[in-house]
Coordinates of C-alpha atoms in Angstrom, one line a residue:
M1 CA 8.8 6.3 -11.5
K2 CA 11.8 8.7 -10.6
Y3 CA 11.6 12.1 -9.5
S4 CA 11.8 15.1 -11.8
G5 CA 12.8 17.2 -9.5
W6 CA 16.2 17.7 -7.1
P7 CA 16.4 16.3 -3.2
E8 CA 16.2 17.5 -0.4
P9 CA 19.5 18.4 2.1
G10 CA 18.8 15.9 5.0
E11 CA 17.2 13.6 2.7
L12 CA 18.1 10.1 3.1
V13 CA 18.8 8.7 -0.8
V14 CA 19.0 5.2 -2.4
G15 CA 21.7 4.8 -5.1
D16 CA 24.2 3.0 -7.1
V17 CA 28.0 3.1 -6.6
D18 CA 29.0 3.9 -10.3
E19 CA 32.4 5.5 -10.4
I20 CA 35.3 5.2 -7.1
A21 CA 37.7 8.0 -7.2
D22 CA 41.0 8.3 -4.7
F23 CA 39.2 11.5 -3.0
G24 CA 35.2 9.5 -3.3
V25 CA 32.5 8.2 -4.8
F26 CA 30.3 9.0 -7.5
V27 CA 26.8 8.2 -7.2
D28 CA 23.8 7.8 -9.2
L29 CA 20.5 8.1 -7.4
D30 CA 17.6 6.0 -8.4
E31 CA 14.8 8.1 -7.3
Y32 CA 15.8 10.9 -9.7
E33 CA 15.8 11.2 -13.5
D34 CA 19.3 12.5 -14.3
K35 CA 21.0 13.0 -10.5
R36 CA 24.5 12.1 -9.9
G37 CA 25.9 12.8 -6.5
L38 CA 29.4 12.3 -4.6
C39 CA 30.5 11.5 -1.6
H40 CA 33.5 12.6 -0.7
I41 CA 36.2 10.4 0.7
S42 CA 35.6 11.7 4.2
E43 CA 32.2 10.8 4.5
V44 CA 32.2 7.2 2.8
A45 CA 33.2 6.2 6.3
S46 CA 33.7 7.1 10.0
G47 CA 37.5 7.2 10.7
W48 CA 41.0 7.0 8.7
I49 CA 40.4 5.4 5.2
K50 CA 43.2 4.5 3.4
N51 CA 41.6 2.9 0.5
V52 CA 37.9 3.5 -1.1
R53 CA 37.5 0.2 -2.6
D54 CA 37.5 -1.8 1.2
H55 CA 34.3 -0.1 2.4
V56 CA 32.5 0.3 -1.4
R57 CA 32.1 -1.4 -4.4
E58 CA 31.2 -0.4 -8.1
G59 CA 27.5 -1.5 -8.6
Q60 CA 27.0 -2.0 -5.1
T61 CA 23.1 0.3 -4.0
V62 CA 23.6 2.1 -1.3
V63 CA 21.6 4.6 1.2
A64 CA 23.2 8.2 1.7
K65 CA 22.0 11.2 3.0
V66 CA 22.0 14.5 1.3
L67 CA 24.4 17.1 2.4
E68 CA 24.1 19.8 0.1
V69 CA 22.0 20.5 -3.1
D70 CA 23.9 22.8 -6.4
E71 CA 22.1 23.4 -8.4
S72 CA 23.9 25.8 -10.8
S73 CA 26.9 23.7 -10.4
N74 CA 24.5 20.3 -10.5
Q75 CA 26.4 19.0 -8.1
I76 CA 24.6 16.8 -5.0
D77 CA 26.8 16.2 -2.3
L78 CA 26.6 13.3 0.0
S79 CA 27.0 11.3 3.1
I80 CA 27.3 7.4 3.7
K81 CA 28.7 7.7 7.0
D82 CA 26.0 9.4 8.3
V83 CA 23.6 7.1 7.4
N84 CA 23.1 4.3 10.4
E85 CA 21.9 0.7 10.2
H86 CA 17.9 1.2 10.5
Q87 CA 18.1 4.4 8.5
R88 CA 19.8 2.5 5.8
K89 CA 17.6 -0.6 6.4
E90 CA 14.2 1.5 6.5
T91 CA 15.3 3.0 3.3
I92 CA 16.0 0.4 1.3
Q93 CA 12.6 -1.9 2.7
D94 CA 10.5 2.2 1.2
W95 CA 12.6 2.1 -2.1
K96 CA 12.0 -1.7 -2.8
N97 CA 8.5 -0.9 -1.6
A98 CA 8.1 1.9 -4.9
Q99 CA 9.7 -0.3 -7.0
K100 CA 6.7 -2.7 -6.2
A101 CA 4.4 -0.2 -6.3
D102 CA 5.3 1.0 -9.6
N103 CA 5.4 -2.4 -11.2
W104 CA 1.6 -2.4 -9.6
M105 CA 0.7 1.1 -11.6
L106 CA 1.7 -0.2 -14.6
I107 CA -0.4 -3.5 -14.3
A108 CA -3.5 -1.9 -13.4
L109 CA -3.0 1.3 -16.3
G110 CA -1.1 -0.8 -19.0
E111 CA 2.6 -1.2 -20.1
D112 CA 2.1 1.5 -22.6
V113 CA 0.3 4.3 -20.3
D114 CA 1.4 7.6 -20.7
D115 CA 3.5 9.4 -18.2
D116 CA 0.5 12.5 -18.4
R117 CA -2.1 9.7 -17.2
Y118 CA 0.5 7.7 -15.1
T119 CA 1.2 11.2 -13.3
S120 CA -2.3 12.2 -13.2
V121 CA -3.5 8.7 -11.4
A122 CA 0.1 8.5 -9.1
N123 CA -0.9 12.2 -7.8
A124 CA -4.7 11.3 -7.0
L125 CA -3.5 8.5 -5.1
L126 CA -0.7 9.9 -3.2
A127 CA -3.3 12.5 -2.3
E128 CA -5.4 10.6 0.0
Y129 CA -2.4 7.6 0.7
E130 CA 1.5 8.8 2.1
S131 CA 3.0 6.3 -0.9
L132 CA 2.0 4.8 -3.9
Y133 CA 3.0 1.9 -2.1
D134 CA 0.6 2.0 1.2
A135 CA -2.3 2.9 -1.5
F136 CA -2.1 -0.5 -3.5
E137 CA -1.9 -2.3 0.3
S138 CA -5.0 -0.3 1.5
A139 CA -6.8 -1.6 -1.8
A140 CA -5.7 -5.2 -1.5
I141 CA -7.3 -5.1 2.4
S142 CA -10.8 -3.0 1.6
G143 CA -11.3 -2.9 -1.7
D144 CA -13.0 -0.4 -3.5
E145 CA -13.9 1.4 -0.2
A146 CA -10.0 2.2 0.1
L147 CA -10.2 4.4 -3.2
E148 CA -13.8 6.1 -1.9
D149 CA -12.0 9.5 -1.7
V150 CA -9.3 9.2 -4.3
D151 CA -9.8 11.6 -7.7
V152 CA -10.2 8.7 -10.4
D153 CA -12.5 6.9 -12.3
A154 CA -14.5 3.9 -11.2
D155 CA -12.9 1.8 -14.4
T156 CA -10.0 3.2 -12.6
A157 CA -10.6 2.6 -9.2
D158 CA -12.0 -1.0 -10.1
A159 CA -8.5 -1.6 -12.2
V160 CA -5.9 -0.7 -9.4
V161 CA -7.7 -2.8 -7.1
T162 CA -7.8 -5.7 -9.2
A163 CA -4.5 -5.3 -9.2
A164 CA -3.5 -4.8 -5.9
R165 CA -5.7 -7.9 -5.1
D166 CA -3.5 -10.3 -7.7
N167 CA -0.7 -9.0 -6.7
V168 CA -0.1 -7.2 -3.0
S169 CA 0.6 -9.8 0.0
V170 CA -0.9 -8.3 3.3
P171 CA -1.2 -9.8 6.4
Y172 CA -5.0 -9.6 6.2
V173 CA -8.0 -8.6 4.3
D174 CA -11.0 -6.8 5.2
V175 CA -14.3 -7.1 3.1
T176 CA -18.3 -5.9 4.1
G177 CA -21.2 -6.7 3.1
Y178 CA -25.1 -6.0 4.1
V179 CA -28.1 -8.2 4.9
D180 CA -31.6 -7.4 5.5
L181 CA -33.7 -9.7 7.7
E182 CA -37.6 -9.1 8.4
S183 CA -39.8 -10.9 10.0
A184 CA -43.8 -10.3 10.6
A185 CA -44.3 -12.8 12.7
P186 CA -45.0 -12.0 16.7
D187 CA -41.7 -13.5 18.4
G188 CA -40.1 -11.1 14.7
V189 CA -37.5 -10.4 16.9
D190 CA -36.2 -13.5 18.5
D191 CA -36.1 -15.1 14.8
V192 CA -34.0 -12.1 13.3
R193 CA -32.0 -12.6 16.7
D194 CA -31.5 -16.1 15.1
A195 CA -30.7 -15.1 12.0
L196 CA -27.6 -12.8 13.5
A197 CA -26.6 -15.8 16.1
A198 CA -26.3 -17.9 12.4
A199 CA -24.5 -15.4 10.2
E200 CA -22.1 -15.6 13.3
G201 CA -21.7 -18.7 12.4
N202 CA -22.1 -20.1 16.0
G203 CA -19.1 -20.2 16.8
E204 CA -18.3 -22.3 14.3
I205 CA -15.9 -19.7 12.1
P206 CA -12.6 -20.9 10.7
D207 CA -9.4 -20.2 12.4
G208 CA -8.2 -17.4 11.8
V209 CA -11.2 -15.5 10.4
E210 CA -12.8 -12.6 11.9
L211 CA -16.5 -11.8 11.5
D212 CA -18.6 -9.0 13.3
V213 CA -21.8 -8.9 12.7
G214 CA -23.6 -5.5 13.7
Y215 CA -26.6 -3.4 13.9
V216 CA -26.6 -0.7 11.0
G217 CA -30.9 0.7 11.1
S218 CA -33.7 -2.0 11.0
P219 CA -34.0 -4.0 8.7
E220 CA -30.2 -3.5 7.7
Y221 CA -27.6 -5.3 9.5
R222 CA -23.8 -5.2 8.6
I223 CA -21.5 -8.0 8.2
K224 CA -17.3 -7.9 8.3
V225 CA -15.0 -10.3 7.8
R226 CA -11.0 -10.0 8.5
A227 CA -9.5 -13.1 6.5
P228 CA -5.6 -14.0 5.4
D229 CA -6.6 -13.6 2.0
Y230 CA -9.5 -12.6 -0.4
K231 CA -11.1 -15.5 -1.6
T232 CA -11.2 -16.2 2.2
A233 CA -13.0 -13.3 3.1
E234 CA -15.5 -12.5 0.4
S235 CA -16.2 -16.3 0.8
Q236 CA -17.1 -16.2 4.3
L237 CA -19.4 -13.3 3.6
E238 CA -20.9 -14.9 1.2
T239 CA -21.5 -18.1 3.4
A240 CA -22.3 -16.1 6.6
A241 CA -25.3 -13.4 4.7
E242 CA -26.7 -16.7 3.3
R243 CA -26.7 -18.7 6.6
A244 CA -28.7 -15.8 8.1
R245 CA -31.0 -15.4 5.1
E246 CA -31.8 -19.1 5.4
S247 CA -32.3 -18.8 9.2
I248 CA -35.1 -15.7 9.0
E249 CA -36.7 -17.8 5.7
A250 CA -37.3 -20.7 7.7
A251 CA -39.4 -19.0 10.4
G252 CA -41.2 -17.0 8.0
G253 CA -39.2 -14.1 7.0
A254 CA -37.5 -12.6 4.2
G255 CA -33.5 -11.8 4.0
E256 CA -31.7 -10.3 1.2
F257 CA -27.8 -9.7 1.2
H258 CA -25.9 -6.8 -0.5
R259 CA -22.5 -5.2 -0.9
E260 CA -23.4 -1.4 -0.5
R261 CA -26.0 0.5 2.1
R262 CA -29.1 0.9 1.2
E263 CA -28.9 4.4 3.2
D264 CA -25.7 7.0 4.0
D265 CA -24.3 5.6 7.4
E266 CA -25.9 7.7 10.8

């Protein structure tokens, strides 16, 4: 997705060197529709420049700072030399992330999605996240919970989560489930405590997996799992809940696993 408007002075933009002239460099702006900027030879590099081609080449991807914008004359003045190495790397990474997110949007919504629908979903995600990349990364980590406040229908939310979990590489994912544990026995409190210890794995959780069991409101307990990937996280969540259920039922009680809260958090 490209912006249809104009960049702002001071903004860092990514572009491809389209043409090199004696007086400067023309740059096609990758993030804006039909926008081309000019970097004067004095803004290409610091110091005296004998030959512009010693510093840039045609087809090269560059990061430039927007100096001035004149919409009436369709002119955008750029500076390459005003961008330091840290800014260049950070801007290039953000640009690459934006390209990835655009591809994920097409996977979620379909290659033939029309512009209006794409824009509508994108704006809904951007209302809650700084970028589409952040939205998809959060969806990969937290699933449906990440889109609870995003103004899209359930089918679209499911499509975004599926695309995220199939394509986004994240350092970890979080999943949450709930288990109801009840015992009418005289020592029922101990039975529930033993079931919670069973859910926590009694110290035998696999390396790289974090599992936390917390009280929500009797008889409901929350199980949170953090793991390197979604499949592992889901497996560990279900296994933890099954350990708790087996423990409480062995003591004559009852247990039930469910993914959503029975009541709103206090």
